[in-house]
Amino acid sequence: GESVGLHLPTLSVQEGDNSIINCAYSNSASDYFIWYKQESGKGPQFIIDIRSNMDKRQGQRVTVLLNKTVKHLSLQIAATQPGDSAVYFCAENRQAGGTSYGKLTFGQGTILTVHP
Amino acid sequence: DADVTQTPRNRITKTGKRIMLECSQTKGHDRMYWYRQDPGLGLRLIYYSFDVKDINKGEISDGYSVSRQAQAKFSLSLESAIPNQTALYFCATSATDGQTNTDTQYFGPGTRLTVL
């Protein structure tokens, strides 16, 4: 079946280190992926997205890499800070016929803990 | 995201009661969504609406109904609440970017519902 999942449910890093959060997807027809950050007591917050015609996209301290060959997505956070501690979700947006259906499928999430 | 508001933020109710959760947005988006979040399960889509006259079931619509009163308002109802509907409920909005054909969803702060 179709699914979006994460390899690691938890990740602990030291402040200043780089973090890498991974995500696997199974639907090769998916062509739009989004990373969300969810802090305790809040709704998911958009971080960065990438379309399937790209391999890499960079934002402020974050980079998303897409490997369509192995259906793998990763989020890299540079110089991780305590404020980055949260649950990170990847989400897959399935599109068809050139029109976005806007229906996201979420992975389970990875808990990132940053130690000072 | 302050542009998407949800009321109430917390609600405790009893089995069999009718509950309505409300969502309002000032982003001017035409698409609105309701998700529930359970520990370890990520977010799952309950209902979605692509415009005022369009309502669609998501993957877990049983036991729920929705109403799109206006472009900016989308409410979720539990006609007869049961304990396994205890969860976090999130509203989201989106609008398709015509240039990139992407559809990024922005989430409200969530409603914590407990059914006793």
Coordinates of N, CA, C and O in Angstrom, one line a residue, chain A residues 18-62:
Chain A
N18 N 24.9 19.0 13.6 CA 23.9 18.9 12.5 C 23.0 17.7 12.8 O 23.4 16.7 13.3
S19 N 21.7 17.9 12.4 CA 20.7 16.8 12.5 C 20.2 16.3 11.2 O 20.1 17.2 10.3
I20 N 20.0 15.1 11.1 CA 19.4 14.5 9.8 C 18.3 13.6 10.2 O 18.4 12.7 11.0
I21 N 17.1 14.0 9.7 CA 15.9 13.2 9.9 C 15.5 12.6 8.6 O 15.4 13.3 7.6
N22 N 15.2 11.3 8.6 CA 14.9 10.6 7.4 C 13.4 10.2 7.2 O 12.7 10.1 8.2
C23 N 13.1 10.0 6.0 CA 11.7 9.6 5.7 C 11.7 8.8 4.4 O 12.4 9.1 3.5
A24 N 10.9 7.7 4.4 CA 10.7 6.9 3.3 C 9.3 7.0 2.8 O 8.4 7.2 3.5
Y25 N 9.1 6.9 1.5 CA 7.8 6.9 0.9 C 7.7 5.8 -0.1 O 8.7 5.3 -0.6
S26 N 6.5 5.4 -0.3 CA 6.3 4.2 -1.1 C 5.6 4.5 -2.5 O 5.7 3.6 -3.4
N27 N 4.9 5.6 -2.6 CA 4.2 5.9 -3.8 C 5.1 6.7 -4.8 O 5.3 7.9 -4.6
S28 N 5.5 6.0 -5.8 CA 6.4 6.7 -6.7 C 5.7 7.8 -7.5 O 6.3 8.6 -8.2
A29 N 4.4 7.8 -7.5 CA 3.6 8.9 -8.2 C 3.6 10.2 -7.4 O 3.2 11.2 -8.0
S30 N 4.0 10.1 -6.2 CA 4.0 11.4 -5.4 C 5.0 12.3 -5.9 O 6.1 11.9 -6.3
D31 N 4.7 13.6 -6.0 CA 5.6 14.5 -6.6 C 5.8 15.8 -5.8 O 6.3 16.8 -6.3
Y32 N 5.3 15.8 -4.5 CA 5.5 17.0 -3.7 C 5.6 16.5 -2.3 O 4.7 15.8 -1.8
F33 N 6.6 17.0 -1.6 CA 6.9 16.6 -0.2 C 7.1 17.8 0.7 O 7.7 18.8 0.2
I34 N 6.6 17.7 1.9 CA 6.7 18.8 2.8 C 7.3 18.3 4.2 O 6.9 17.2 4.6
W35 N 8.1 19.1 4.8 CA 8.5 18.8 6.2 C 7.8 19.8 7.1 O 7.8 21.0 6.8
Y36 N 7.2 19.3 8.2 CA 6.6 20.1 9.2 C 7.3 19.9 10.5 O 7.8 18.8 10.8
K37 N 7.3 20.9 11.3 CA 7.8 20.9 12.7 C 6.6 21.1 13.6 O 5.8 22.0 13.5
Q38 N 6.5 20.2 14.6 CA 5.4 20.4 15.6 C 6.0 20.5 17.0 O 6.5 19.5 17.5
E39 N 5.8 21.6 17.6 CA 6.3 21.8 19.0 C 5.1 21.4 19.9 O 3.9 21.4 19.5
S40 N 5.5 21.1 21.1 CA 4.5 20.7 22.1 C 3.3 21.7 22.3 O 3.6 22.9 22.5
G41 N 2.1 21.2 22.1 CA 1.0 22.1 22.3 C 0.6 23.0 21.1 O -0.2 23.9 21.2
K42 N 1.3 22.8 20.0 CA 1.1 23.6 18.8 C 0.7 22.7 17.6 O 1.0 21.5 17.6
G43 N 0.2 23.4 16.6 CA 0.0 22.7 15.3 C 1.2 22.6 14.5 O 2.2 23.3 14.8
P44 N 1.2 21.7 13.5 CA 2.4 21.5 12.7 C 2.7 22.8 11.9 O 1.8 23.5 11.5
Q45 N 4.0 23.1 11.8 CA 4.4 24.4 11.2 C 5.3 24.0 10.0 O 6.2 23.2 10.1
F46 N 4.9 24.6 8.9 CA 5.6 24.4 7.6 C 7.1 24.8 7.8 O 7.4 25.8 8.3
I47 N 8.0 23.9 7.3 CA 9.4 24.2 7.3 C 9.9 24.4 5.9 O 10.5 25.5 5.6
I48 N 9.8 23.4 5.1 CA 10.3 23.4 3.8 C 9.6 22.4 2.9 O 9.2 21.4 3.4
D49 N 9.6 22.6 1.6 CA 9.0 21.6 0.7 C 9.9 21.4 -0.5 O 10.9 22.1 -0.7
I50 N 9.6 20.4 -1.2 CA 10.4 20.0 -2.4 C 9.5 19.3 -3.4 O 8.7 18.5 -3.0
R51 N 9.7 19.6 -4.7 CA 8.9 18.9 -5.7 C 9.8 17.8 -6.3 O 11.1 17.9 -6.2
S52 N 9.2 16.9 -6.9 CA 10.0 15.7 -7.4 C 10.9 16.0 -8.5 O 11.7 15.2 -8.9
N53 N 10.8 17.2 -9.1 CA 11.7 17.6 -10.2 C 13.0 18.2 -9.6 O 13.9 18.7 -10.4
M54 N 13.2 18.2 -8.3 CA 14.3 18.7 -7.6 C 15.0 17.6 -6.8 O 14.3 16.7 -6.3
D55 N 16.3 17.7 -6.6 CA 17.0 16.8 -5.7 C 17.3 17.4 -4.3 O 17.5 16.7 -3.3
K56 N 17.3 18.7 -4.3 CA 17.8 19.4 -3.1 C 17.2 20.8 -3.1 O 17.0 21.4 -4.1
R57 N 16.8 21.2 -1.9 CA 16.3 22.5 -1.7 C 16.8 23.0 -0.3 O 16.7 22.3 0.7
Q58 N 17.2 24.3 -0.3 CA 17.8 24.8 0.9 C 16.9 25.9 1.4 O 16.4 26.8 0.7
G59 N 16.9 26.0 2.8 CA 16.2 27.1 3.4 C 17.2 27.7 4.5 O 18.4 27.4 4.4
Q60 N 16.6 28.4 5.4 CA 17.5 28.9 6.5 C 17.8 27.8 7.5 O 17.0 27.3 8.2
R61 N 19.0 27.4 7.5 CA 19.6 26.3 8.3 C 19.0 24.9 8.0 O 19.3 23.9 8.7
V62 N 18.1 24.8 7.1 CA 17.6 23.5 6.7 C 17.8 23.2 5.2 O 17.8 24.1 4.4

